Amino acid sequence: MEKLTILLVGSGGREHALAWKIAQSPLCGRLVAAPGNPGIAAVAELKPVKATDADGLVALAQEIGANLVVVGPESALEVGLADKLAEIGVPCFGGSQRAAQLETSKAFTKDFCKRHGLPTAAYGVFEDAASAGEFLDTLEAPFVIKADGLAAGKGVVIAPDRASADAAVVDMLGGRFGSAGARVVIEEFMHGEEASLFAISDGKTAVLFGAAQDHKRAYDGDEGPNTGGMGTYSPPPVLTDALIEQAWRELIVPTVEGMAAEGNPYVGVLYAGLMLTEAGPKLVEYNARFGDPECQVLMLRLESDIVPTLLAAAKGELASAEPPKWRDEAAICVVLAAEGYPDAPKTGGLIQGAEADYGHEAEIFHAGTARDPDGKLVASGGRVLNVCALGATLHEARDVAYAALGTVSLEGGFYRSDIGWRALSQH
Ligand code: AMP
Ligand code: GLY
């Protein structure tokens, strides 16, 4: 088969993990990343085009003769990158602007769930505080209040009592999240443990693409503010094969079929944030992309070549593709974050030891890193490095990752020392 020219869009740890895996493929002739980061530069050519510059990315895809575009962040989908690539016939792994509404609009997703009978929390969508208040009257504390649009993961308030719920509604409708809060979604609170399930779809069919568990709070013991994710591991034992099968049957299959039936076929990663309730898995949210840092552990565990799967999904040929193969080992990812993350991350801190070769077991992926004018590696974002490892057991993977962490440093940086605790504490 002719070697492919692949354009990867994005610049975080998720994209470094994808680039690392794609670059290992015998099918990959040339890998270009836009805009990429210093870690990705080790395995791909970088081009300074932003993920939200759809026209710039289309021009770049044409210039390099891309046979496949792989989209990391949802921000590129939201500006219609996949739609524009479809117009010029370039296969794109990533959904159309309309399909990406499964992530970009909570109201769209809740209405979709209702139309197709998918298990999720009861909800209402409101544009004024009075009708929101009437719905809150029907629920019990705690209350879940969400800004409708994308608010960088920060548009969710779990209010312990009615007064703070009312305040959150007024705050969101009053413009705290800009246009993302023009409508608020209020939900019933679901009790249980959370886990993430991944599927890859070509618009008609889907394949299972692993599972992981994230750690959203900034500090040990799940304390502190919510973040984009401080660490992950895979597989999560709490998500048993039986629960995966149930979520597949009750959520993933009807979603892929429902989107297709509504003329809105879904292509790319379907990332289901699940709540494992007493009544079975329920949907917390869908994302139209790989999780970050969930992707990192999936890439370590994926044994087969990722390129045929991405290409088959982009071309609508998943049914005839080889299913992905997974290693039996466990994988873990620990995020090294900048001082002040998530509220006010301090950039510019010097990073040392991140460019060593850790051999087969450990990998360090770059998230928010940059080169200073002297070529030194410095922090440029809140989450800076992803220290990842594979092990025969999660205990082993954890030990390898934390040993590797001991050899890197970031001025003022911090990480959680308890990634994987839910699974580790069971043994
Ligand atoms: P979301 O942005 O919708 O994923 O929400 C962020 C986090 O808020 C989730 O990961 C859950 O921990 C929590 N959450 C959201 N919706 C609910 C709900 N209906 N019940 C319980 N927890 C929720
Ligand atoms: N780690 C959570 C996310 O990517 O949404």
GROMACS .gro file of C-alpha atoms and ligand atoms in nm:
model
  455
    1MET     CA    1   0.000   0.000   0.000
    2GLU     CA    2   0.116   0.349  -0.081
    3LYS     CA    3   0.243   0.544   0.218
    4LEU     CA    4   0.013   0.810   0.352
    5THR     CA    5   0.064   1.177   0.424
    6ILE     CA    6  -0.119   1.246   0.749
    7LEU     CA    7  -0.208   1.583   0.900
    8LEU     CA    8  -0.268   1.578   1.276
    9VAL     CA    9  -0.450   1.877   1.424
   10GLY     CA   10  -0.384   1.991   1.781
   11SER     CA   11  -0.109   2.069   2.027
   12GLY     CA   12  -0.167   1.888   2.358
   13GLY     CA   13  -0.065   1.568   2.532
   14ARG     CA   14  -0.347   1.385   2.355
   15GLU     CA   15  -0.202   1.485   2.019
   16HIS     CA   16   0.152   1.392   2.123
   17ALA     CA   17   0.026   1.044   2.215
   18LEU     CA   18  -0.159   1.019   1.882
   19ALA     CA   19   0.149   1.141   1.691
   20TRP     CA   20   0.368   0.888   1.875
   21LYS     CA   21   0.134   0.605   1.778
   22ILE     CA   22   0.069   0.720   1.420
   23ALA     CA   23   0.444   0.765   1.358
   24GLN     CA   24   0.498   0.395   1.441
   25SER     CA   25   0.268   0.289   1.158
   26PRO     CA   26   0.430   0.136   0.852
   27LEU     CA   27   0.154   0.311   0.654
   28CYS     CA   28   0.266   0.657   0.763
   29GLY     CA   29   0.498   0.817   0.507
   30ARG     CA   30   0.485   1.177   0.628
   31LEU     CA   31   0.331   1.313   0.947
   32VAL     CA   32   0.262   1.685   0.975
   33ALA     CA   33   0.117   1.839   1.293
   34ALA     CA   34  -0.053   2.176   1.324
   35PRO     CA   35   0.038   2.354   1.540
   36GLY     CA   36   0.194   2.070   1.747
   37ASN     CA   37   0.435   2.116   2.037
   38PRO     CA   38   0.804   2.046   2.111
   39GLY     CA   39   0.729   1.684   2.203
   40ILE     CA   40   0.537   1.623   1.880
   41ALA     CA   41   0.829   1.780   1.689
   42ALA     CA   42   1.031   1.466   1.767
   43VAL     CA   43   0.799   1.254   1.548
   44ALA     CA   44   0.631   1.501   1.307
   45GLU     CA   45   0.693   1.818   1.107
   46LEU     CA   46   0.523   2.115   1.269
   47LYS     CA   47   0.329   2.384   1.083
   48PRO     CA   48   0.212   2.694   1.272
   49VAL     CA   49  -0.159   2.673   1.188
   50LYS     CA   50  -0.404   2.688   1.478
   51ALA     CA   51  -0.668   2.420   1.539
   52THR     CA   52  -0.944   2.681   1.506
   53ASP     CA   53  -0.820   2.812   1.168
   54ALA     CA   54  -1.030   2.581   0.949
   55ASP     CA   55  -0.939   2.759   0.624
   56GLY     CA   56  -0.569   2.756   0.712
   57LEU     CA   57  -0.585   2.383   0.789
   58VAL     CA   58  -0.769   2.307   0.465
   59ALA     CA   59  -0.501   2.499   0.274
   60LEU     CA   60  -0.230   2.308   0.460
   61ALA     CA   61  -0.396   1.972   0.387
   62GLN     CA   62  -0.401   2.063   0.017
   63GLU     CA   63  -0.044   2.193   0.018
   64ILE     CA   64   0.099   1.871   0.165
   65GLY     CA   65  -0.141   1.645  -0.028
   66ALA     CA   66  -0.286   1.493   0.290
   67ASN     CA   67  -0.451   1.151   0.250
   68LEU     CA   68  -0.592   1.170   0.601
   69VAL     CA   69  -0.656   1.446   0.853
   70VAL     CA   70  -0.680   1.342   1.219
   71VAL     CA   71  -0.849   1.597   1.443
   72GLY     CA   72  -0.757   1.609   1.812
   73PRO     CA   73  -0.957   1.891   1.975
   74GLU     CA   74  -1.330   1.962   1.946
   75SER     CA   75  -1.255   2.329   1.878
   76ALA     CA   76  -1.150   2.234   1.523
   77LEU     CA   77  -1.474   2.040   1.470
   78GLU     CA   78  -1.680   2.328   1.602
   79VAL     CA   79  -1.542   2.562   1.334
   80GLY     CA   80  -1.640   2.311   1.064
   81LEU     CA   81  -1.301   2.165   0.969
   82ALA     CA   82  -1.444   1.822   0.882
   83ASP     CA   83  -1.719   1.982   0.668
   84LYS     CA   84  -1.465   2.187   0.473
   85LEU     CA   85  -1.238   1.885   0.417
   86ALA     CA   86  -1.538   1.683   0.295
   87GLU     CA   87  -1.602   1.952   0.031
   88ILE     CA   88  -1.256   1.893  -0.118
   89GLY     CA   89  -1.266   1.515  -0.070
   90VAL     CA   90  -0.994   1.476   0.195
   91PRO     CA   91  -1.075   1.194   0.442
   92CYS     CA   92  -1.109   1.337   0.790
   93PHE     CA   93  -1.112   1.149   1.120
   94GLY     CA   94  -1.341   1.382   1.312
   95GLY     CA   95  -1.706   1.479   1.295
   96SER     CA   96  -1.900   1.744   1.107
   97GLN     CA   97  -1.999   2.062   1.286
   98ARG     CA   98  -2.354   1.930   1.321
   99ALA     CA   99  -2.248   1.589   1.451
  100ALA     CA  100  -2.006   1.749   1.698
  101GLN     CA  101  -2.308   1.906   1.866
  102LEU     CA  102  -2.313   1.585   2.071
  103GLU     CA  103  -2.029   1.758   2.254
  104THR     CA  104  -2.072   2.126   2.175
  105SER     CA  105  -2.439   2.154   2.281
  106LYS     CA  106  -2.559   1.989   2.599
  107ALA     CA  107  -2.919   2.076   2.506
  108PHE     CA  108  -2.880   1.903   2.166
  109THR     CA  109  -2.749   1.590   2.338
  110LYS     CA  110  -3.016   1.582   2.608
  111ASP     CA  111  -3.289   1.622   2.344
  112PHE     CA  112  -3.123   1.349   2.134
  113CYS     CA  113  -3.120   1.119   2.439
  114LYS     CA  114  -3.488   1.184   2.495
  115ARG     CA  115  -3.581   1.115   2.130
  116HIS     CA  116  -3.392   0.785   2.134
  117GLY     CA  117  -3.465   0.673   2.490
  118LEU     CA  118  -3.101   0.671   2.601
  119PRO     CA  119  -3.031   0.631   2.974
  120THR     CA  120  -2.933   0.968   3.120
  121ALA     CA  121  -3.037   1.210   3.396
  122ALA     CA  122  -3.379   1.380   3.379
  123TYR     CA  123  -3.331   1.740   3.267
  124GLY     CA  124  -3.476   2.069   3.151
  125VAL     CA  125  -3.338   2.346   2.925
  126PHE     CA  126  -3.413   2.705   3.024
  127GLU     CA  127  -3.357   3.059   2.904
  128ASP     CA  128  -3.502   3.240   3.205
  129ALA     CA  129  -3.455   3.209   3.580
  130ALA     CA  130  -3.827   3.180   3.663
  131SER     CA  131  -3.888   2.862   3.460
  132ALA     CA  132  -3.552   2.721   3.578
  133GLY     CA  133  -3.675   2.778   3.935
  134GLU     CA  134  -3.999   2.589   3.869
  135PHE     CA  135  -3.801   2.288   3.746
  136LEU     CA  136  -3.563   2.306   4.043
  137ASP     CA  137  -3.874   2.284   4.265
  138THR     CA  138  -3.928   1.930   4.130
  139LEU     CA  139  -3.573   1.806   4.209
  140GLU     CA  140  -3.382   1.718   4.524
  141ALA     CA  141  -3.039   1.851   4.623
  142PRO     CA  142  -2.766   1.843   4.503
  143PHE     CA  143  -2.858   2.031   4.184
  144VAL     CA  144  -2.667   2.009   3.857
  145ILE     CA  145  -2.658   2.331   3.651
  146LYS     CA  146  -2.477   2.346   3.316
  147ALA     CA  147  -2.409   2.618   3.060
  148ASP     CA  148  -2.543   2.488   2.726
  149GLY     CA  149  -2.240   2.557   2.505
  150LEU     CA  150  -1.870   2.484   2.535
  151ALA     CA  151  -1.723   2.647   2.842
  152ALA     CA  152  -1.384   2.471   2.856
  153GLY     CA  153  -1.513   2.214   3.103
  154LYS     CA  154  -1.593   2.483   3.355
  155GLY     CA  155  -1.959   2.533   3.275
  156VAL     CA  156  -2.091   2.279   3.529
  157VAL     CA  157  -2.198   2.366   3.882
  158ILE     CA  158  -2.301   2.101   4.135
  159ALA     CA  159  -2.496   2.312   4.384
  160PRO     CA  160  -2.536   2.159   4.731
  161ASP     CA  161  -2.849   2.360   4.814
  162ARG     CA  162  -3.126   2.555   4.650
  163ALA     CA  163  -2.982   2.901   4.718
  164SER     CA  164  -2.655   2.820   4.542
  165ALA     CA  165  -2.849   2.654   4.256
  166ASP     CA  166  -3.053   2.972   4.203
  167ALA     CA  167  -2.734   3.179   4.219
  168ALA     CA  168  -2.565   2.957   3.958
  169VAL     CA  169  -2.863   2.993   3.720
  170VAL     CA  170  -2.862   3.372   3.752
  171ASP     CA  171  -2.485   3.378   3.708
  172MET     CA  172  -2.490   3.169   3.389
  173LEU     CA  173  -2.787   3.343   3.230
  174GLY     CA  174  -2.621   3.673   3.326
  175GLY     CA  175  -2.333   3.602   3.090
  176ARG     CA  176  -2.060   3.455   3.310
  177PHE     CA  177  -1.977   3.203   3.035
  178GLY     CA  178  -2.061   3.438   2.747
  179SER     CA  179  -2.290   3.293   2.480
  180ALA     CA  180  -2.225   2.939   2.615
  181GLY     CA  181  -2.457   3.029   2.905
  182ALA     CA  182  -2.743   3.181   2.704
  183ARG     CA  183  -2.931   2.861   2.788
  184VAL     CA  184  -2.887   2.651   3.099
  185VAL     CA  185  -2.943   2.278   3.135
  186ILE     CA  186  -3.061   2.160   3.476
  187GLU     CA  187  -3.024   1.791   3.557
  188GLU     CA  188  -3.118   1.536   3.813
  189PHE     CA  189  -2.808   1.434   4.014
  190MET     CA  190  -2.686   1.081   3.937
  191HIS     CA  191  -2.512   0.880   4.209
  192GLY     CA  192  -2.229   0.640   4.123
  193GLU     CA  193  -1.876   0.606   3.999
  194GLU     CA  194  -1.770   0.765   3.672
  195ALA     CA  195  -1.583   0.595   3.388
  196SER     CA  196  -1.520   0.676   3.023
  197LEU     CA  197  -1.598   0.448   2.731
  198PHE     CA  198  -1.461   0.511   2.382
  199ALA     CA  199  -1.600   0.409   2.045
  200ILE     CA  200  -1.483   0.490   1.695
  201SER     CA  201  -1.753   0.536   1.434
  202ASP     CA  202  -1.756   0.582   1.059
  203GLY     CA  203  -2.111   0.718   1.058
  204LYS     CA  204  -2.273   0.375   1.009
  205THR     CA  205  -2.111   0.135   1.250
  206ALA     CA  206  -1.881   0.155   1.552
  207VAL     CA  207  -1.595  -0.033   1.718
  208LEU     CA  208  -1.512  -0.035   2.086
  209PHE     CA  209  -1.196   0.164   2.148
  210GLY     CA  210  -1.120   0.104   2.513
  211ALA     CA  211  -1.213   0.250   2.848
  212ALA     CA  212  -1.042   0.464   3.110
  213GLN     CA  213  -1.098   0.646   3.434
  214ASP     CA  214  -1.002   1.011   3.481
  215HIS     CA  215  -0.919   1.212   3.795
  216LYS     CA  216  -1.083   1.549   3.751
  217ARG     CA  217  -0.995   1.720   4.078
  218ALA     CA  218  -0.663   1.901   4.114
  219TYR     CA  219  -0.538   1.745   4.437
  220ASP     CA  220  -0.495   1.408   4.607
  221GLY     CA  221  -0.805   1.247   4.756
  222ASP     CA  222  -1.020   1.411   4.485
  223GLU     CA  223  -0.993   1.748   4.658
  224GLY     CA  224  -0.964   2.092   4.505
  225PRO     CA  225  -1.102   2.250   4.190
  226ASN     CA  226  -1.212   2.061   3.878
  227THR     CA  227  -0.953   2.037   3.601
  228GLY     CA  228  -0.931   1.897   3.249
  229GLY     CA  229  -0.797   1.578   3.411
  230MET     CA  230  -0.495   1.515   3.636
  231GLY     CA  231  -0.438   1.154   3.541
  232THR     CA  232  -0.595   0.841   3.397
  233TYR     CA  233  -0.561   0.467   3.389
  234SER     CA  234  -0.689   0.185   3.172
  235PRO     CA  235  -0.861  -0.053   3.190
  236PRO     CA  236  -1.086   0.056   3.480
  237PRO     CA  237  -1.198  -0.263   3.659
  238VAL     CA  238  -1.522  -0.095   3.770
  239LEU     CA  239  -1.634  -0.094   3.407
  240THR     CA  240  -1.683  -0.468   3.374
  241ASP     CA  241  -1.737  -0.643   3.042
  242ALA     CA  242  -2.105  -0.676   3.129
  243LEU     CA  243  -2.138  -0.302   3.190
  244ILE     CA  244  -1.947  -0.223   2.870
  245GLU     CA  245  -2.183  -0.452   2.682
  246GLN     CA  246  -2.485  -0.281   2.838
  247ALA     CA  247  -2.353   0.068   2.760
  248TRP     CA  248  -2.274  -0.044   2.406
  249ARG     CA  249  -2.626  -0.177   2.351
  250GLU     CA  250  -2.817   0.099   2.531
  251LEU     CA  251  -2.605   0.402   2.439
  252ILE     CA  252  -2.340   0.366   2.170
  253VAL     CA  253  -2.535   0.164   1.911
  254PRO     CA  254  -2.856   0.373   1.935
  255THR     CA  255  -2.647   0.692   1.920
  256VAL     CA  256  -2.462   0.593   1.603
  257GLU     CA  257  -2.785   0.465   1.445
  258GLY     CA  258  -2.989   0.763   1.566
  259MET     CA  259  -2.741   1.018   1.433
  260ALA     CA  260  -2.736   0.841   1.095
  261ALA     CA  261  -3.116   0.817   1.084
  262GLU     CA  262  -3.142   1.191   1.153
  263GLY     CA  263  -2.916   1.265   0.857
  264ASN     CA  264  -2.630   1.358   1.086
  265PRO     CA  265  -2.387   1.065   1.063
  266TYR     CA  266  -2.126   1.061   1.336
  267VAL     CA  267  -1.763   1.012   1.234
  268GLY     CA  268  -1.473   1.000   1.475
  269VAL     CA  269  -1.438   0.926   1.844
  270LEU     CA  270  -1.752   0.893   2.047
  271TYR     CA  271  -1.639   0.941   2.404
  272ALA     CA  272  -1.912   0.853   2.654
  273GLY     CA  273  -1.872   0.989   3.006
  274LEU     CA  274  -2.069   0.732   3.208
  275MET     CA  275  -2.214   0.731   3.556
  276LEU     CA  276  -2.231   0.373   3.682
  277THR     CA  277  -2.555   0.400   3.879
  278GLU     CA  278  -2.745   0.128   4.059
  279ALA     CA  279  -2.978   0.120   3.759
  280GLY     CA  280  -2.688   0.064   3.516
  281PRO     CA  281  -2.464   0.293   3.313
  282LYS     CA  282  -2.611   0.635   3.237
  283LEU     CA  283  -2.472   0.905   3.012
  284VAL     CA  284  -2.318   1.208   3.183
  285GLU     CA  285  -2.194   1.361   2.860
  286TYR     CA  286  -2.067   1.282   2.513
  287ASN     CA  287  -1.748   1.421   2.372
  288ALA     CA  288  -1.666   1.422   2.002
  289ARG     CA  289  -1.295   1.357   2.054
  290PHE     CA  290  -1.047   1.152   2.252
  291GLY     CA  291  -1.023   1.245   2.618
  292ASP     CA  292  -0.710   1.418   2.734
  293PRO     CA  293  -0.536   1.245   2.918
  294GLU     CA  294  -0.751   0.935   2.846
  295CYS     CA  295  -0.606   0.911   2.494
  296GLN     CA  296  -0.256   0.875   2.635
  297VAL     CA  297  -0.332   0.550   2.819
  298LEU     CA  298  -0.532   0.415   2.525
  299MET     CA  299  -0.238   0.474   2.290
  300LEU     CA  300  -0.004   0.287   2.523
  301ARG     CA  301  -0.244  -0.007   2.543
  302LEU     CA  302  -0.327  -0.021   2.172
  303GLU     CA  303  -0.128  -0.304   2.021
  304SER     CA  304  -0.245  -0.285   1.662
  305ASP     CA  305  -0.163  -0.012   1.410
  306ILE     CA  306  -0.396   0.285   1.465
  307VAL     CA  307  -0.377   0.421   1.111
  308PRO     CA  308  -0.599   0.158   0.940
  309THR     CA  309  -0.869   0.220   1.203
  310LEU     CA  310  -0.857   0.600   1.166
  311LEU     CA  311  -0.855   0.577   0.786
  312ALA     CA  312  -1.140   0.326   0.774
  313ALA     CA  313  -1.350   0.547   1.003
  314ALA     CA  314  -1.277   0.855   0.792
  315LYS     CA  315  -1.370   0.671   0.470
  316GLY     CA  316  -1.683   0.495   0.600
  317GLU     CA  317  -1.518   0.151   0.575
  318LEU     CA  318  -1.507   0.043   0.937
  319ALA     CA  319  -1.723  -0.267   0.884
  320SER     CA  320  -1.452  -0.428   0.671
  321ALA     CA  321  -1.152  -0.313   0.881
  322GLU     CA  322  -0.961  -0.530   1.127
  323PRO     CA  323  -1.082  -0.459   1.481
  324PRO     CA  324  -0.821  -0.291   1.706
  325LYS     CA  325  -0.614  -0.520   1.932
  326TRP     CA  326  -0.525  -0.433   2.290
  327ARG     CA  327  -0.240  -0.530   2.519
  328ASP     CA  328  -0.336  -0.710   2.839
  329GLU     CA  329  -0.120  -0.470   3.036
  330ALA     CA  330  -0.250  -0.178   3.239
  331ALA     CA  331  -0.154   0.179   3.154
  332ILE     CA  332  -0.140   0.490   3.367
  333CYS     CA  333  -0.087   0.859   3.299
  334VAL     CA  334   0.011   1.118   3.561
  335VAL     CA  335  -0.019   1.486   3.471
  336LEU     CA  336   0.253   1.724   3.581
  337ALA     CA  337   0.079   2.061   3.608
  338ALA     CA  338   0.207   2.417   3.638
  339GLU     CA  339   0.186   2.604   3.967
  340GLY     CA  340  -0.156   2.768   3.999
  341TYR     CA  341  -0.335   2.527   3.761
  342PRO     CA  342  -0.630   2.529   3.696
  343ASP     CA  343  -0.721   2.883   3.804
  344ALA     CA  344  -0.408   3.079   3.713
  345PRO     CA  345  -0.132   2.853   3.578
  346LYS     CA  346   0.211   3.009   3.582
  347THR     CA  347   0.381   2.970   3.245
  348GLY     CA  348   0.752   2.995   3.170
  349GLY     CA  349   0.871   2.748   3.438
  350LEU     CA  350   1.180   2.554   3.335
  351ILE     CA  351   1.130   2.182   3.259
  352GLN     CA  352   1.415   1.937   3.302
  353GLY     CA  353   1.454   1.571   3.220
  354ALA     CA  354   1.154   1.545   2.986
  355GLU     CA  355   1.348   1.454   2.677
  356ALA     CA  356   1.512   1.134   2.797
  357ASP     CA  357   1.427   0.799   2.639
  358TYR     CA  358   1.236   0.595   2.893
  359GLY     CA  359   1.241   0.275   2.691
  360HIS     CA  360   0.939   0.056   2.643
  361GLU     CA  361   0.757   0.096   2.974
  362ALA     CA  362   0.741   0.472   3.026
  363GLU     CA  363   0.663   0.753   2.786
  364ILE     CA  364   0.651   1.123   2.850
  365PHE     CA  365   0.407   1.314   2.635
  366HIS     CA  366   0.421   1.692   2.612
  367ALA     CA  367   0.106   1.895   2.674
  368GLY     CA  368   0.171   2.264   2.750
  369THR     CA  369   0.540   2.295   2.662
  370ALA     CA  370   0.730   2.545   2.448
  371ARG     CA  371   1.089   2.643   2.370
  372ASP     CA  372   1.214   2.971   2.511
  373PRO     CA  373   1.441   3.191   2.295
  374ASP     CA  374   1.744   2.994   2.414
  375GLY     CA  375   1.585   2.664   2.310
  376LYS     CA  376   1.515   2.556   2.667
  377LEU     CA  377   1.194   2.366   2.738
  378VAL     CA  378   0.946   2.570   2.945
  379ALA     CA  379   0.584   2.540   3.057
  380SER     CA  380   0.334   2.713   2.827
  381GLY     CA  381   0.005   2.586   2.967
  382GLY     CA  382  -0.167   2.448   3.274
  383ARG     CA  383  -0.107   2.080   3.213
  384VAL     CA  384   0.257   2.053   3.111
  385LEU     CA  385   0.374   1.691   3.087
  386ASN     CA  386   0.201   1.352   3.085
  387VAL     CA  387   0.413   1.083   3.242
  388CYS     CA  388   0.274   0.749   3.125
  389ALA     CA  389   0.363   0.386   3.178
  390LEU     CA  390   0.257   0.032   3.097
  391GLY     CA  391   0.281  -0.255   3.345
  392ALA     CA  392   0.169  -0.614   3.387
  393THR     CA  393  -0.059  -0.480   3.660
  394LEU     CA  394  -0.176  -0.130   3.747
  395HIS     CA  395   0.053  -0.140   4.053
  396GLU     CA  396   0.352  -0.200   3.828
  397ALA     CA  397   0.250   0.067   3.581
  398ARG     CA  398   0.203   0.311   3.867
  399ASP     CA  399   0.548   0.238   4.008
  400VAL     CA  400   0.715   0.286   3.670
  401ALA     CA  401   0.531   0.614   3.605
  402TYR     CA  402   0.610   0.764   3.943
  403ALA     CA  403   0.974   0.654   3.913
  404ALA     CA  404   0.992   0.833   3.576
  405LEU     CA  405   0.826   1.139   3.733
  406GLY     CA  406   1.106   1.145   3.988
  407THR     CA  407   1.352   1.213   3.705
  408VAL     CA  408   1.170   1.515   3.558
  409SER     CA  409   1.120   1.852   3.714
  410LEU     CA  410   0.914   2.162   3.652
  411GLU     CA  411   0.971   2.478   3.856
  412GLY     CA  412   0.670   2.515   4.086
  413GLY     CA  413   0.495   2.217   3.923
  414PHE     CA  414   0.274   1.966   4.100
  415TYR     CA  415   0.106   1.631   4.036
  416ARG     CA  416  -0.130   1.397   4.214
  417SER     CA  417   0.036   1.109   4.394
  418ASP     CA  418  -0.277   0.890   4.398
  419ILE     CA  419  -0.365   0.830   4.032
  420GLY     CA  420  -0.546   0.498   4.001
  421TRP     CA  421  -0.647   0.489   4.368
  422ARG     CA  422  -0.995   0.354   4.304
  423ALA     CA  423  -0.862   0.044   4.133
  424LEU     CA  424  -0.549   0.012   4.347
  425SER     CA  425  -0.742   0.022   4.672
  426GLN     CA  426  -0.948  -0.281   4.568
  427HIS     CA  427  -0.652  -0.518   4.603
  428AMP     P1  428  -1.991   1.742   3.226
  428AMP     O1  429  -1.915   1.863   3.179
  428AMP     O2  430  -2.131   1.737   3.180
  428AMP     O3  431  -1.913   1.617   3.203
  428AMP     O4  432  -1.991   1.749   3.386
  428AMP     C1  433  -1.871   1.758   3.460
  428AMP     C2  434  -1.877   1.670   3.582
  428AMP     O5  435  -1.989   1.706   3.664
  428AMP     C3  436  -1.899   1.524   3.548
  428AMP     O6  437  -1.779   1.459   3.519
  428AMP     C4  438  -1.965   1.472   3.674
  428AMP     O7  439  -1.867   1.448   3.774
  428AMP     C5  440  -2.047   1.588   3.721
  428AMP     N1  441  -2.186   1.575   3.671
  428AMP     C6  442  -2.237   1.627   3.560
  428AMP     N2  443  -2.368   1.596   3.546
  428AMP     C7  444  -2.400   1.522   3.653
  428AMP     C8  445  -2.523   1.460   3.699
  428AMP     N3  446  -2.637   1.474   3.631
  428AMP     N4  447  -2.518   1.392   3.814
  428AMP     C9  448  -2.404   1.380   3.887
  428AMP     N5  449  -2.287   1.438   3.849
  428AMP    C10  450  -2.284   1.508   3.735
  429GLY     N1  451  -1.015   1.435   3.062
  429GLY     C1  452  -1.145   1.475   3.032
  429GLY     C2  453  -1.168   1.520   2.896
  429GLY     O1  454  -1.085   1.512   2.809
  429GLY     O2  455  -1.277   1.570   2.870
   0.00000   0.00000   0.00000
